[in-house]
Amino acid sequence: MINSSLRELSAALAQKKISSVELTTLFLDRIEQHNPTLNAFITVDRERALGLARAADAKLGAGETAPPLTGIPLAHKDIFCTRGLRTTCGSKMLANFISPYDAHVVERMNDAGMVLLGKCNMDEFAMGSSNETSYFGPVKNPWDTARVPGGSSGGSAAEIAARLVPAATGTDTGGSIRQPAALCGLTGLKPTYGVVSRYGMIAFASSLDQGGPMAKSAEDCALLLNAMAGFDARDSTSLDRPAEDYTRDLDKPLDGLRIGLPKEFFGAGMSEGVRAAVEGALAEYRRLGATTVEISLPNSGLSVPAYYVIAPAEASSNLARFDGVRYGHRAAEYRDLIEMYEKTRAEGFGAEVKRRILIGTYVLSHGYYDAYYLKAQQVRRLIAADFQEAFKSCDVIMGPTAPSVAFKFGEKSADPVEMYLSDIYTIAVNLAGLPGMSIPCGFEQGLPVGLQLIAPWFAEAKMLGVAHRYQQATDWHTRMPEGWQ
Amino acid sequence: MSLTPDDVQRIAHLARIEISAAESAQTREQLNAILAFVEQLQAVDTTGIVPMAHAVDVVQRLREDRVTETDRRDDFMAIAPESEAGLYLVPKVIE
């Protein structure tokens, strides 16, 4: 049951082979058994979960047609506000924060009948690529507990990999769904910017942040995205488009598919094992009827520096709201208002969050705005334009998700810039607002490797189909790490 | 260019984050490393390129000016670190 797909779980629930209470109990017990080792959950609410499961069983038993994901357990990244259930964003600043409202994504998954088990650990305010910046301690990678799960959605990734939950939500500002999915051997999708509402999703860099699903397969992600996506007037950049069925292209053959391979993604910098696994996946795609064509994204090498101006600038503005006045942490001792702010923020934020706020404050400050922020926004347009040009000669772009497999704790945490380069292949996608995903495509020394897929705006269904056909022909996505039975 | 210790204190004050003397040297070193890294943007010719503020070009939606929210003042006040009689309490700012 723990390895079942969402479709299989849905069928088992509909046919009364198992009840939602039984399924929920199974996963809650697994969390109880393995979370002390993995530290993937920050909060688990057993009673709440069982209550939701009983409600789901009532719906499933009532004879009416329940939505397809009714009764299936789910976990939310702790960046999504959940009414009445603690939402920390991995920070001391919000360590005791109980949101008075639900995020749009949380409402949507509730409406879909999914059973919320708890909230997933993450890098503080989603700033990190290893989960080492969480105030609640790092998450362990189930494939090797001496290694990071990736970040920032590392808790979501680790708990799905260890089969503590069948699916979870994540958010991706520069690779935070795709990179942990790659490092933990999962399938994760970042939708086109604006497809999933940001309402109630604690803001990091608003022009880049996008929520999305993480699960074991493309088919699971398609079903989850069907529930997550949709217009929401409370997010000013939510796109008002007709509802889509993201499963519609899952069984579409790949004949004639043109896969673009950016030469910039296949140069030095990627480990040999990652290269071998990605090349193997491309060979499989050719066997399945696709052709590959070399393309160029000439400005993609500038994506990490452009991102580390734009994202901190937006973060410094967004995180100004944490002032110790209306909610969250407040320092115990201060002499005046300014000191209250300064001590509250010094105590409430961790080192990486402070660094990014300071960089953002500097690049937006008087005299530096044009040289840094405006310049980075101009480079952003060049990066985005490269993709538009590339998609004239291909339908989907492929390459590695991350330059290496999961690294060891402490290996990159001493040097911020070294850590930033973990997202070298993923960041350009956020800058351009495109949909992207990572799927498992092999191993290097027992650790999973991710293949990245990048599609034109709003081509999620097609991209999911391209991923699904590969997963029908291979079994990388079904592998489970040992020791979590 | 690189930040001086005074620059770091000025930026920290603008960001309303207290930085102790002990943290200051390491913070300066790390901020300078990040700024040196992003410096490569300066070499790019961006003459005539319109800055891209957002991934998707959208215009601000307008809605009818009517009340759409219910009054949940008590819920929102309940999570404040310090409040009294429906007001947020902060240190005195006007003498």
Coordinates of C-alpha atoms in Angstrom, one line a residue:
Chain A
M1 CA 0.0 0.0 0.0
I2 CA 2.8 2.4 0.8
N3 CA 4.2 2.1 -2.8
S4 CA 0.8 2.5 -4.4
S5 CA 0.1 5.3 -6.9
L6 CA -2.6 7.9 -6.1
R7 CA -4.9 6.3 -8.7
E8 CA -4.4 2.9 -7.0
L9 CA -5.2 4.4 -3.6
S10 CA -8.2 6.2 -5.1
A11 CA -9.5 2.9 -6.5
A12 CA -8.9 1.0 -3.3
L13 CA -10.8 3.6 -1.3
A14 CA -13.7 3.7 -3.8
Q15 CA -14.0 -0.1 -3.8
K16 CA -13.9 -0.1 0.0
K17 CA -10.7 -2.3 0.1
I18 CA -9.4 0.1 2.7
S19 CA -10.9 3.0 4.5
S20 CA -9.4 6.5 4.7
V21 CA -9.1 6.0 8.5
E22 CA -7.1 2.8 7.9
L23 CA -4.9 4.4 5.3
T24 CA -4.3 7.5 7.4
T25 CA -3.5 5.4 10.4
L26 CA -1.0 3.4 8.4
F27 CA 0.9 6.6 7.4
L28 CA 0.6 8.3 10.8
D29 CA 2.2 5.2 12.3
R30 CA 5.0 5.3 9.8
I31 CA 5.6 8.9 10.6
E32 CA 5.7 8.1 14.3
Q33 CA 8.2 5.3 13.6
H34 CA 10.6 7.1 11.2
N35 CA 10.2 10.9 11.6
P36 CA 12.5 11.0 14.7
T37 CA 15.3 9.8 12.3
L38 CA 14.4 11.9 9.3
N39 CA 13.1 15.1 10.9
A40 CA 10.9 15.7 7.8
F41 CA 7.8 16.9 9.7
I42 CA 7.7 20.0 11.9
T43 CA 4.1 19.4 13.0
V44 CA 1.9 16.3 12.9
D45 CA -1.7 16.5 14.0
R46 CA -3.0 12.9 14.5
E47 CA -6.5 13.9 15.8
R48 CA -7.1 16.4 13.1
A49 CA -6.0 13.9 10.4
L50 CA -8.2 11.2 11.7
G51 CA -11.1 13.6 11.8
L52 CA -10.5 14.5 8.2
A53 CA -10.2 10.8 7.4
R54 CA -13.6 10.0 9.0
A55 CA -15.2 12.8 7.0
A56 CA -13.6 11.4 3.8
D57 CA -15.0 7.9 4.6
A58 CA -18.4 9.4 5.1
K59 CA -18.2 11.1 1.7
L60 CA -16.9 7.9 0.1
G61 CA -19.7 5.9 1.7
A62 CA -22.5 8.2 0.9
G63 CA -22.9 6.9 -2.7
E64 CA -22.3 10.4 -4.2
T65 CA -19.3 10.8 -6.5
A66 CA -16.5 12.0 -4.3
P67 CA -13.5 13.9 -5.9
P68 CA -10.8 11.4 -7.0
L69 CA -8.3 12.2 -4.3
T70 CA -10.8 11.9 -1.4
G71 CA -9.4 10.2 1.6
I72 CA -5.8 10.1 0.4
P73 CA -3.2 11.5 3.0
L74 CA -1.2 14.6 2.1
A75 CA 1.4 16.9 3.8
H76 CA 1.9 20.6 3.2
K77 CA 5.2 22.4 3.2
D78 CA 5.2 24.5 6.3
I79 CA 5.1 27.7 4.1
F80 CA 1.4 27.2 3.5
C81 CA -0.8 28.8 6.1
T82 CA -3.2 26.3 7.8
R83 CA -6.0 27.7 9.9
G84 CA -5.6 26.5 13.5
L85 CA -2.5 24.4 12.8
R86 CA 0.9 25.9 13.4
T87 CA 2.7 27.4 10.4
T88 CA 6.4 28.1 11.0
C89 CA 8.1 28.6 7.6
G90 CA 11.1 26.8 9.2
S91 CA 11.8 29.9 11.3
K92 CA 12.1 30.9 14.9
M93 CA 10.2 34.1 13.8
L94 CA 7.0 32.0 13.3
A95 CA 7.8 29.1 15.7
N96 CA 4.5 29.6 17.5
F97 CA 2.4 31.1 14.7
I98 CA -1.1 29.8 14.3
S99 CA -2.6 31.2 11.1
P100 CA -6.2 32.6 11.3
Y101 CA -6.8 31.5 7.7
D102 CA -6.0 28.8 5.1
A103 CA -3.8 29.3 2.0
H104 CA -5.7 28.9 -1.3
V105 CA -3.8 25.7 -1.9
V106 CA -4.8 24.3 1.5
E107 CA -8.5 25.2 0.7
R108 CA -8.2 23.4 -2.6
M109 CA -6.7 20.3 -1.2
N110 CA -9.3 20.2 1.6
D111 CA -12.0 20.6 -1.1
A112 CA -10.5 17.7 -3.0
G113 CA -11.0 15.6 0.1
M114 CA -7.4 15.0 0.9
V115 CA -6.4 14.2 4.5
L116 CA -3.8 16.6 5.9
L117 CA -1.3 14.7 8.1
G118 CA 1.0 17.6 9.0
K119 CA 3.5 20.2 8.0
C120 CA 6.8 19.6 6.3
N121 CA 10.2 20.9 7.4
M122 CA 11.9 23.3 5.0
D123 CA 14.8 25.8 4.8
E124 CA 14.0 28.9 6.7
F125 CA 11.6 31.1 4.6
A126 CA 12.4 28.7 1.7
M127 CA 16.0 30.1 1.5
G128 CA 18.3 27.2 1.0
S129 CA 19.2 24.2 -1.1
S130 CA 20.0 21.7 1.6
N131 CA 17.4 22.1 4.4
E132 CA 20.3 23.0 6.7
T133 CA 18.9 26.5 7.4
S134 CA 15.7 25.3 9.1
Y135 CA 15.3 26.5 12.7
F136 CA 13.9 23.0 13.4
G137 CA 17.1 21.2 12.4
P138 CA 18.1 19.6 9.1
V139 CA 16.0 16.9 7.3
K140 CA 17.9 13.7 6.5
N141 CA 17.9 12.2 3.1
P142 CA 16.3 8.7 3.3
W143 CA 18.8 7.4 0.7
D144 CA 21.7 8.2 3.0
T145 CA 21.1 9.9 6.3
A146 CA 24.5 11.6 6.3
R147 CA 23.4 13.6 3.3
V148 CA 21.0 16.5 2.6
P149 CA 17.6 16.0 1.0
G150 CA 18.0 19.2 -1.0
G151 CA 15.9 22.3 -0.4
S152 CA 14.0 24.2 0.3
S153 CA 11.2 21.7 0.1
G154 CA 13.4 19.0 1.7
G155 CA 10.9 17.8 4.3
S156 CA 8.3 17.2 1.6
A157 CA 10.8 15.2 -0.5
A158 CA 12.3 13.1 2.3
E159 CA 8.9 12.0 3.7
I160 CA 7.6 10.9 0.2
A161 CA 10.9 9.1 -0.5
A162 CA 10.6 7.2 2.8
R163 CA 6.9 6.5 2.1
L164 CA 5.7 8.5 5.2
V165 CA 3.1 10.2 3.0
P166 CA 2.0 9.5 -0.6
A167 CA 2.1 13.2 -1.7
A168 CA 3.1 16.6 -0.5
T169 CA 3.0 20.2 -1.6
G170 CA 6.2 22.3 -2.2
T171 CA 7.1 25.7 -3.4
D172 CA 9.8 26.6 -6.0
T173 CA 11.4 30.0 -6.2
G174 CA 14.7 28.9 -7.7
G175 CA 14.5 25.1 -7.8
S176 CA 13.0 24.3 -4.3
I177 CA 10.6 21.6 -5.7
R178 CA 12.8 20.2 -8.5
Q179 CA 16.2 20.0 -6.7
P180 CA 14.9 18.1 -3.6
A181 CA 12.8 15.9 -5.9
A182 CA 16.0 15.1 -7.8
L183 CA 18.1 14.4 -4.6
C184 CA 15.4 12.2 -3.1
G185 CA 14.4 10.3 -6.3
L186 CA 10.9 11.8 -6.7
T187 CA 8.8 13.5 -9.3
G188 CA 8.2 17.2 -8.6
L189 CA 6.6 19.9 -10.7
K190 CA 6.8 23.7 -10.7
P191 CA 3.9 25.1 -12.7
T192 CA 3.9 28.2 -14.9
Y193 CA 4.0 31.3 -12.8
G194 CA 0.4 32.3 -11.9
V195 CA -1.2 28.8 -12.3
V196 CA -1.2 28.1 -8.5
S197 CA -2.4 30.8 -6.2
R198 CA 0.2 32.4 -3.8
Y199 CA -2.5 33.4 -1.3
G200 CA -1.5 32.2 2.1
M201 CA 1.8 31.0 0.9
I202 CA 4.4 32.9 2.9
A203 CA 6.2 35.2 0.4
F204 CA 9.9 34.9 -0.3
A205 CA 10.4 36.4 -3.8
S206 CA 6.9 37.2 -5.2
S207 CA 7.8 37.4 -8.9
L208 CA 9.3 33.9 -8.7
D209 CA 7.4 31.9 -6.0
Q210 CA 5.2 29.2 -7.3
G211 CA 3.6 26.2 -5.4
G212 CA 3.4 22.8 -6.9
P213 CA 3.1 19.0 -6.3
M214 CA 5.7 16.5 -5.2
A215 CA 4.9 12.7 -5.5
K216 CA 6.3 9.4 -6.8
S217 CA 5.2 9.8 -10.4
A218 CA 4.1 12.2 -13.2
E219 CA 0.7 10.7 -13.1
D220 CA 0.4 11.5 -9.3
C221 CA 1.6 15.0 -10.0
A222 CA -1.0 15.5 -12.7
L223 CA -3.8 14.5 -10.4
L224 CA -2.5 16.7 -7.6
L225 CA -2.1 19.7 -10.0
N226 CA -5.7 19.2 -11.1
A227 CA -6.7 19.9 -7.5
M228 CA -4.2 22.7 -6.7
A229 CA -4.4 24.9 -9.8
G230 CA -7.0 27.5 -10.3
F231 CA -7.8 31.2 -10.3
D232 CA -7.9 33.1 -7.0
A233 CA -8.8 36.7 -6.9
R234 CA -6.8 37.1 -3.7
D235 CA -3.5 36.7 -5.5
S236 CA -3.0 39.6 -7.8
T237 CA -0.9 37.6 -10.2
S238 CA -3.2 34.5 -10.3
L239 CA -4.1 33.8 -13.9
D240 CA -7.8 33.7 -14.8
R241 CA -7.7 30.8 -17.3
P242 CA -10.2 28.0 -18.0
A243 CA -9.7 24.9 -15.8
E244 CA -7.5 22.2 -17.4
D245 CA -7.3 18.4 -17.0
Y246 CA -3.6 17.9 -16.5
T247 CA -3.9 14.1 -17.0
R248 CA -5.2 14.6 -20.6
D249 CA -1.9 14.0 -22.4
L250 CA -0.5 11.2 -20.1
D251 CA -1.0 8.5 -22.7
K252 CA 0.0 10.5 -25.8
P253 CA 2.8 8.8 -27.8
L254 CA 6.1 10.6 -28.1
D255 CA 6.6 10.1 -31.8
G256 CA 7.8 13.3 -33.3
L257 CA 8.6 14.9 -30.0
R258 CA 11.6 17.3 -30.3
I259 CA 13.7 17.5 -27.2
G260 CA 16.0 20.5 -27.0
L261 CA 19.4 20.0 -25.2
P262 CA 20.9 23.3 -24.2
K263 CA 24.7 23.0 -24.8
E264 CA 25.2 25.2 -21.7
F265 CA 23.6 22.5 -19.5
F266 CA 25.9 19.7 -20.8
G267 CA 29.3 21.4 -20.3
A268 CA 31.6 21.0 -17.3
G269 CA 30.2 21.3 -13.8
M270 CA 28.0 18.2 -13.8
S271 CA 29.2 15.1 -12.1
E272 CA 30.0 12.1 -14.3
G273 CA 27.3 10.0 -12.7
V274 CA 24.7 12.6 -13.3
R275 CA 25.9 13.0 -16.9
A276 CA 25.7 9.2 -17.5
A277 CA 22.2 9.0 -16.0
V278 CA 20.9 11.9 -18.0
E279 CA 22.4 10.6 -21.3
G280 CA 20.8 7.2 -20.5
A281 CA 17.4 8.9 -20.2
L282 CA 17.9 10.7 -23.5
A283 CA 18.7 7.4 -25.2
E284 CA 15.5 6.0 -23.8
Y285 CA 13.5 9.0 -25.1
R286 CA 15.0 8.4 -28.6
R287 CA 13.9 4.7 -28.4
L288 CA 10.4 6.0 -27.5
G289 CA 10.3 8.0 -30.7
A290 CA 11.6 11.4 -29.7
T291 CA 14.4 13.2 -31.5
T292 CA 17.0 15.4 -29.8
V293 CA 18.3 18.7 -31.1
E294 CA 21.1 20.9 -29.7
I295 CA 19.9 24.3 -28.6
S296 CA 21.5 27.2 -26.9
L297 CA 20.5 29.4 -23.9
P298 CA 23.4 31.8 -24.2
N299 CA 22.5 33.9 -21.1
S300 CA 21.6 31.0 -18.8
G301 CA 25.0 31.3 -17.1
L302 CA 23.8 34.7 -15.8
S303 CA 20.7 33.2 -14.1
V304 CA 22.3 32.6 -10.7
P305 CA 23.8 36.1 -10.3
A306 CA 20.6 37.7 -11.6
Y307 CA 18.6 35.7 -9.2
Y308 CA 20.8 36.6 -6.2
V309 CA 20.0 40.2 -6.9
I310 CA 16.3 39.9 -7.7
A311 CA 15.3 37.3 -5.1
P312 CA 17.0 39.0 -2.1
A313 CA 15.6 42.4 -3.2
E314 CA 12.0 41.0 -3.2
A315 CA 12.7 39.1 0.0
S316 CA 14.0 42.2 1.9
S317 CA 10.7 43.9 1.0
N318 CA 8.5 40.9 1.8
L319 CA 10.2 40.0 5.1
A320 CA 9.9 43.6 6.4
R321 CA 6.5 42.5 7.7
F322 CA 8.1 40.5 10.5
D323 CA 8.4 43.3 13.0
G324 CA 7.2 41.8 16.2
V325 CA 4.1 43.9 16.3
R326 CA 1.2 42.0 14.8
Y327 CA 2.3 38.3 15.0
G328 CA 5.4 36.2 15.4
H329 CA 8.4 36.6 17.6
R330 CA 9.1 39.7 19.7
A331 CA 12.3 40.3 21.6
A332 CA 12.0 40.3 25.3
E333 CA 14.0 43.4 26.1
Y334 CA 14.3 46.7 24.2
R335 CA 14.5 50.4 25.1
D336 CA 12.5 51.9 22.2
L337 CA 10.7 51.0 19.0
I338 CA 13.7 50.8 16.7
E339 CA 15.5 48.6 19.1
M340 CA 12.5 46.4 19.4
Y341 CA 12.5 45.9 15.6
E342 CA 16.3 45.4 15.4
K343 CA 16.4 42.9 18.2
T344 CA 13.3 41.0 17.2
R345 CA 14.6 40.5 13.7
A346 CA 18.1 39.7 14.9
E347 CA 16.7 37.0 17.1
G348 CA 13.9 35.7 14.9
F349 CA 15.8 35.2 11.6
G350 CA 18.6 32.8 11.0
A351 CA 22.0 33.6 9.3
E352 CA 21.0 32.8 5.7
V353 CA 17.8 34.8 5.9
K354 CA 19.6 37.8 7.4
R355 CA 22.3 37.6 4.6
R356 CA 19.6 37.7 1.9
I357 CA 17.7 40.6 3.6
L358 CA 20.9 42.6 3.9
I359 CA 21.9 41.9 0.2
G360 CA 18.4 42.9 -0.9
T361 CA 18.4 46.0 1.2
Y362 CA 21.7 47.0 -0.2
V363 CA 20.8 46.5 -3.9
L364 CA 17.6 48.5 -3.4
S365 CA 19.3 51.3 -1.5
H366 CA 19.7 54.8 -2.8
G367 CA 22.5 54.9 -5.4
Y368 CA 22.7 51.2 -6.1
Y369 CA 19.2 50.4 -7.4
D370 CA 20.1 50.9 -11.1
A371 CA 23.4 49.2 -11.0
Y372 CA 22.1 46.1 -9.3
Y373 CA 18.3 45.7 -9.4
L374 CA 17.5 47.3 -12.7
K375 CA 20.5 45.6 -14.3
A376 CA 19.4 42.2 -13.0
Q377 CA 15.9 42.7 -14.3
Q378 CA 17.3 43.5 -17.8
V379 CA 19.4 40.4 -17.7
R380 CA 16.3 38.5 -16.6
R381 CA 14.6 39.5 -19.9
L382 CA 17.6 38.3 -21.9
I383 CA 17.4 34.9 -20.1
A384 CA 13.6 34.6 -20.7
A385 CA 14.0 35.6 -24.4
D386 CA 16.6 32.7 -24.8
F387 CA 13.8 30.2 -24.0
Q388 CA 11.3 31.8 -26.4
E389 CA 14.0 31.4 -29.1
A390 CA 14.8 27.9 -28.1
F391 CA 11.2 26.7 -28.2
K392 CA 11.0 27.6 -31.9
S393 CA 13.1 24.5 -32.6
C394 CA 11.9 22.1 -29.8
D395 CA 8.8 21.1 -27.8
V396 CA 10.5 20.5 -24.5
I397 CA 13.9 21.1 -23.0
M398 CA 15.8 18.5 -21.0
G399 CA 19.0 18.4 -18.9
P400 CA 20.2 17.7 -15.4
T401 CA 18.1 19.0 -12.5
A402 CA 21.1 19.4 -10.2
P403 CA 24.9 19.3 -10.9
S404 CA 25.5 16.5 -8.4
V405 CA 23.6 13.9 -6.3
A406 CA 22.8 14.6 -2.6
F407 CA 25.8 16.1 -0.8
K408 CA 26.9 15.6 2.8
F409 CA 25.8 17.8 5.6
G410 CA 28.2 20.8 6.1
E411 CA 29.8 20.2 2.7
K412 CA 28.5 23.5 1.2
S413 CA 27.0 25.4 4.2
A414 CA 30.2 27.3 5.0
D415 CA 30.2 29.1 1.6
P416 CA 26.9 30.7 0.6
V417 CA 27.9 31.1 -3.1
E418 CA 28.9 27.5 -3.4
M419 CA 25.4 26.6 -2.1
Y420 CA 23.8 29.0 -4.5
L421 CA 25.3 27.1 -7.4
S422 CA 23.3 23.9 -6.5
D423 CA 20.5 25.6 -8.4
I424 CA 22.5 26.4 -11.5
Y425 CA 20.1 24.5 -13.8
T426 CA 16.8 25.3 -12.2
I427 CA 16.9 29.1 -11.6
A428 CA 16.5 30.3 -15.2
V429 CA 13.1 28.5 -15.3
N430 CA 11.8 30.7 -12.5
L431 CA 13.2 33.8 -14.0
A432 CA 11.3 33.0 -17.2
G433 CA 8.2 31.9 -15.4
L434 CA 8.1 28.6 -17.2
P435 CA 6.9 25.2 -16.0
G436 CA 9.6 22.7 -15.1
M437 CA 9.8 19.3 -13.5
S438 CA 12.3 16.7 -12.2
I439 CA 11.9 13.0 -12.7
P440 CA 14.2 10.2 -11.4
C441 CA 16.5 8.8 -14.2
G442 CA 19.1 6.7 -12.5
F443 CA 21.6 6.6 -9.7
E444 CA 25.2 7.6 -8.9
Q445 CA 26.7 5.5 -6.2
G446 CA 23.3 4.6 -4.8
L447 CA 22.0 8.1 -4.8
P448 CA 19.2 9.3 -7.1
V449 CA 19.7 11.5 -10.2
G450 CA 17.0 13.8 -11.6
L451 CA 16.2 14.6 -15.2
Q452 CA 14.9 18.1 -15.6
L453 CA 12.1 18.9 -18.1
I454 CA 11.3 22.5 -19.1
A455 CA 8.2 23.3 -21.2
P456 CA 6.7 26.5 -22.8
W457 CA 4.3 28.5 -20.7
F458 CA 1.1 26.6 -19.8
A459 CA 2.4 23.3 -21.4
E460 CA 2.2 21.4 -18.0
A461 CA -0.1 18.7 -19.5
K462 CA 2.2 18.0 -22.4
M463 CA 5.3 18.0 -20.1
L464 CA 3.5 15.6 -17.7
G465 CA 2.7 13.3 -20.6
V466 CA 6.4 13.3 -21.7
A467 CA 7.4 12.4 -18.2
H468 CA 4.7 9.7 -17.8
R469 CA 5.7 7.9 -21.1
Y470 CA 9.2 7.6 -19.7
Q471 CA 8.0 6.3 -16.4
Q472 CA 5.9 3.7 -18.3
A473 CA 9.1 2.5 -19.9
T474 CA 11.4 2.7 -16.9
D475 CA 11.2 1.9 -13.2
W476 CA 13.5 4.5 -11.6
H477 CA 10.6 6.3 -10.1
T478 CA 9.4 3.1 -8.3
R479 CA 12.7 2.6 -6.4
M480 CA 12.5 3.1 -2.6
P481 CA 15.4 3.6 -0.3
E482 CA 16.2 0.7 2.1
G483 CA 15.6 0.8 5.9
W484 CA 12.1 2.4 5.9
Q485 CA 9.9 -0.6 5.5
Chain B
M1 CA 33.7 47.5 -4.9
S2 CA 33.5 46.1 -1.4
L3 CA 31.5 47.0 1.7
T4 CA 33.2 48.6 4.7
P5 CA 32.3 47.8 8.3
D6 CA 30.4 51.1 8.3
D7 CA 28.5 50.1 5.2
V8 CA 27.4 46.9 6.9
Q9 CA 26.1 48.7 9.9
R10 CA 24.2 51.2 7.7
I11 CA 22.6 48.4 5.7
A12 CA 21.8 46.5 8.9
H13 CA 20.1 49.5 10.3
L14 CA 18.1 50.1 7.1
A15 CA 17.0 46.4 7.3
R16 CA 16.3 46.8 11.0
I17 CA 18.5 43.9 12.0
E18 CA 20.9 44.3 14.9
I19 CA 24.4 43.0 14.0
S20 CA 26.7 42.6 17.0
A21 CA 30.4 43.5 16.7
A22 CA 31.2 39.8 16.9
E23 CA 29.1 39.0 13.8
S24 CA 30.1 42.0 11.8
A25 CA 33.4 40.8 10.3
Q26 CA 31.9 37.5 9.1
T27 CA 28.8 39.2 7.7
R28 CA 30.9 41.7 5.8
E29 CA 33.0 38.9 4.3
Q30 CA 30.0 36.9 3.2
L31 CA 28.1 39.9 1.8
N32 CA 31.3 40.9 -0.2
A33 CA 31.6 37.4 -1.6
I34 CA 28.0 37.5 -2.8
L35 CA 28.4 41.0 -4.3
A36 CA 31.6 39.9 -6.0
F37 CA 29.7 37.0 -7.5
V38 CA 26.8 39.1 -8.8
E39 CA 29.3 41.6 -10.2
Q40 CA 29.5 39.6 -13.4
L41 CA 26.1 41.1 -14.4
Q42 CA 27.9 44.5 -15.0
A43 CA 29.7 43.0 -18.0
V44 CA 26.5 42.4 -19.9
D45 CA 25.4 44.9 -22.5
T46 CA 21.8 45.6 -21.7
T47 CA 21.4 48.8 -23.7
G48 CA 17.8 49.3 -24.6
I49 CA 16.6 46.1 -22.8
V50 CA 13.3 46.7 -20.9
P51 CA 13.6 45.5 -17.3
M52 CA 11.5 42.4 -16.7
A53 CA 9.7 42.8 -13.4
H54 CA 7.5 39.8 -13.7
A55 CA 7.4 36.4 -15.3
V56 CA 4.1 36.9 -17.0
D57 CA 2.8 40.2 -18.3
V58 CA -0.4 40.9 -16.4
V59 CA -2.3 44.1 -15.5
Q60 CA -3.6 44.9 -12.1
R61 CA -7.2 43.6 -11.8
L62 CA -9.8 45.9 -10.4
R63 CA -12.9 44.8 -8.5
E64 CA -16.1 46.5 -7.4
D65 CA -15.6 48.6 -4.3
R66 CA -17.7 46.7 -1.8
V67 CA -17.1 44.8 1.5
T68 CA -16.0 41.3 0.8
E69 CA -14.4 40.3 4.1
T70 CA -16.1 39.5 7.4
D71 CA -14.9 41.3 10.6
R72 CA -12.3 39.0 12.2
R73 CA -10.5 41.6 14.2
D74 CA -10.5 39.4 17.4
D75 CA -8.9 36.5 15.5
F76 CA -6.1 38.7 14.2
M77 CA -5.5 40.5 17.5
A78 CA -5.3 37.2 19.3
I79 CA -2.0 36.3 17.7
A80 CA -0.2 39.6 18.4
P81 CA 2.7 39.6 20.9
E82 CA 1.1 42.4 22.9
S83 CA -2.3 44.0 22.5
E84 CA -4.9 45.8 24.6
A85 CA -8.5 46.9 23.9
G86 CA -8.2 46.0 20.2
L87 CA -4.9 47.9 19.7
Y88 CA -1.3 46.7 19.1
L89 CA 1.0 47.8 21.8
V90 CA 4.5 49.1 20.9
P91 CA 7.1 51.2 22.9
K92 CA 6.2 54.8 23.1
V93 CA 7.1 56.7 20.0
I94 CA 5.7 60.2 20.7
E95 CA 6.9 62.1 23.8

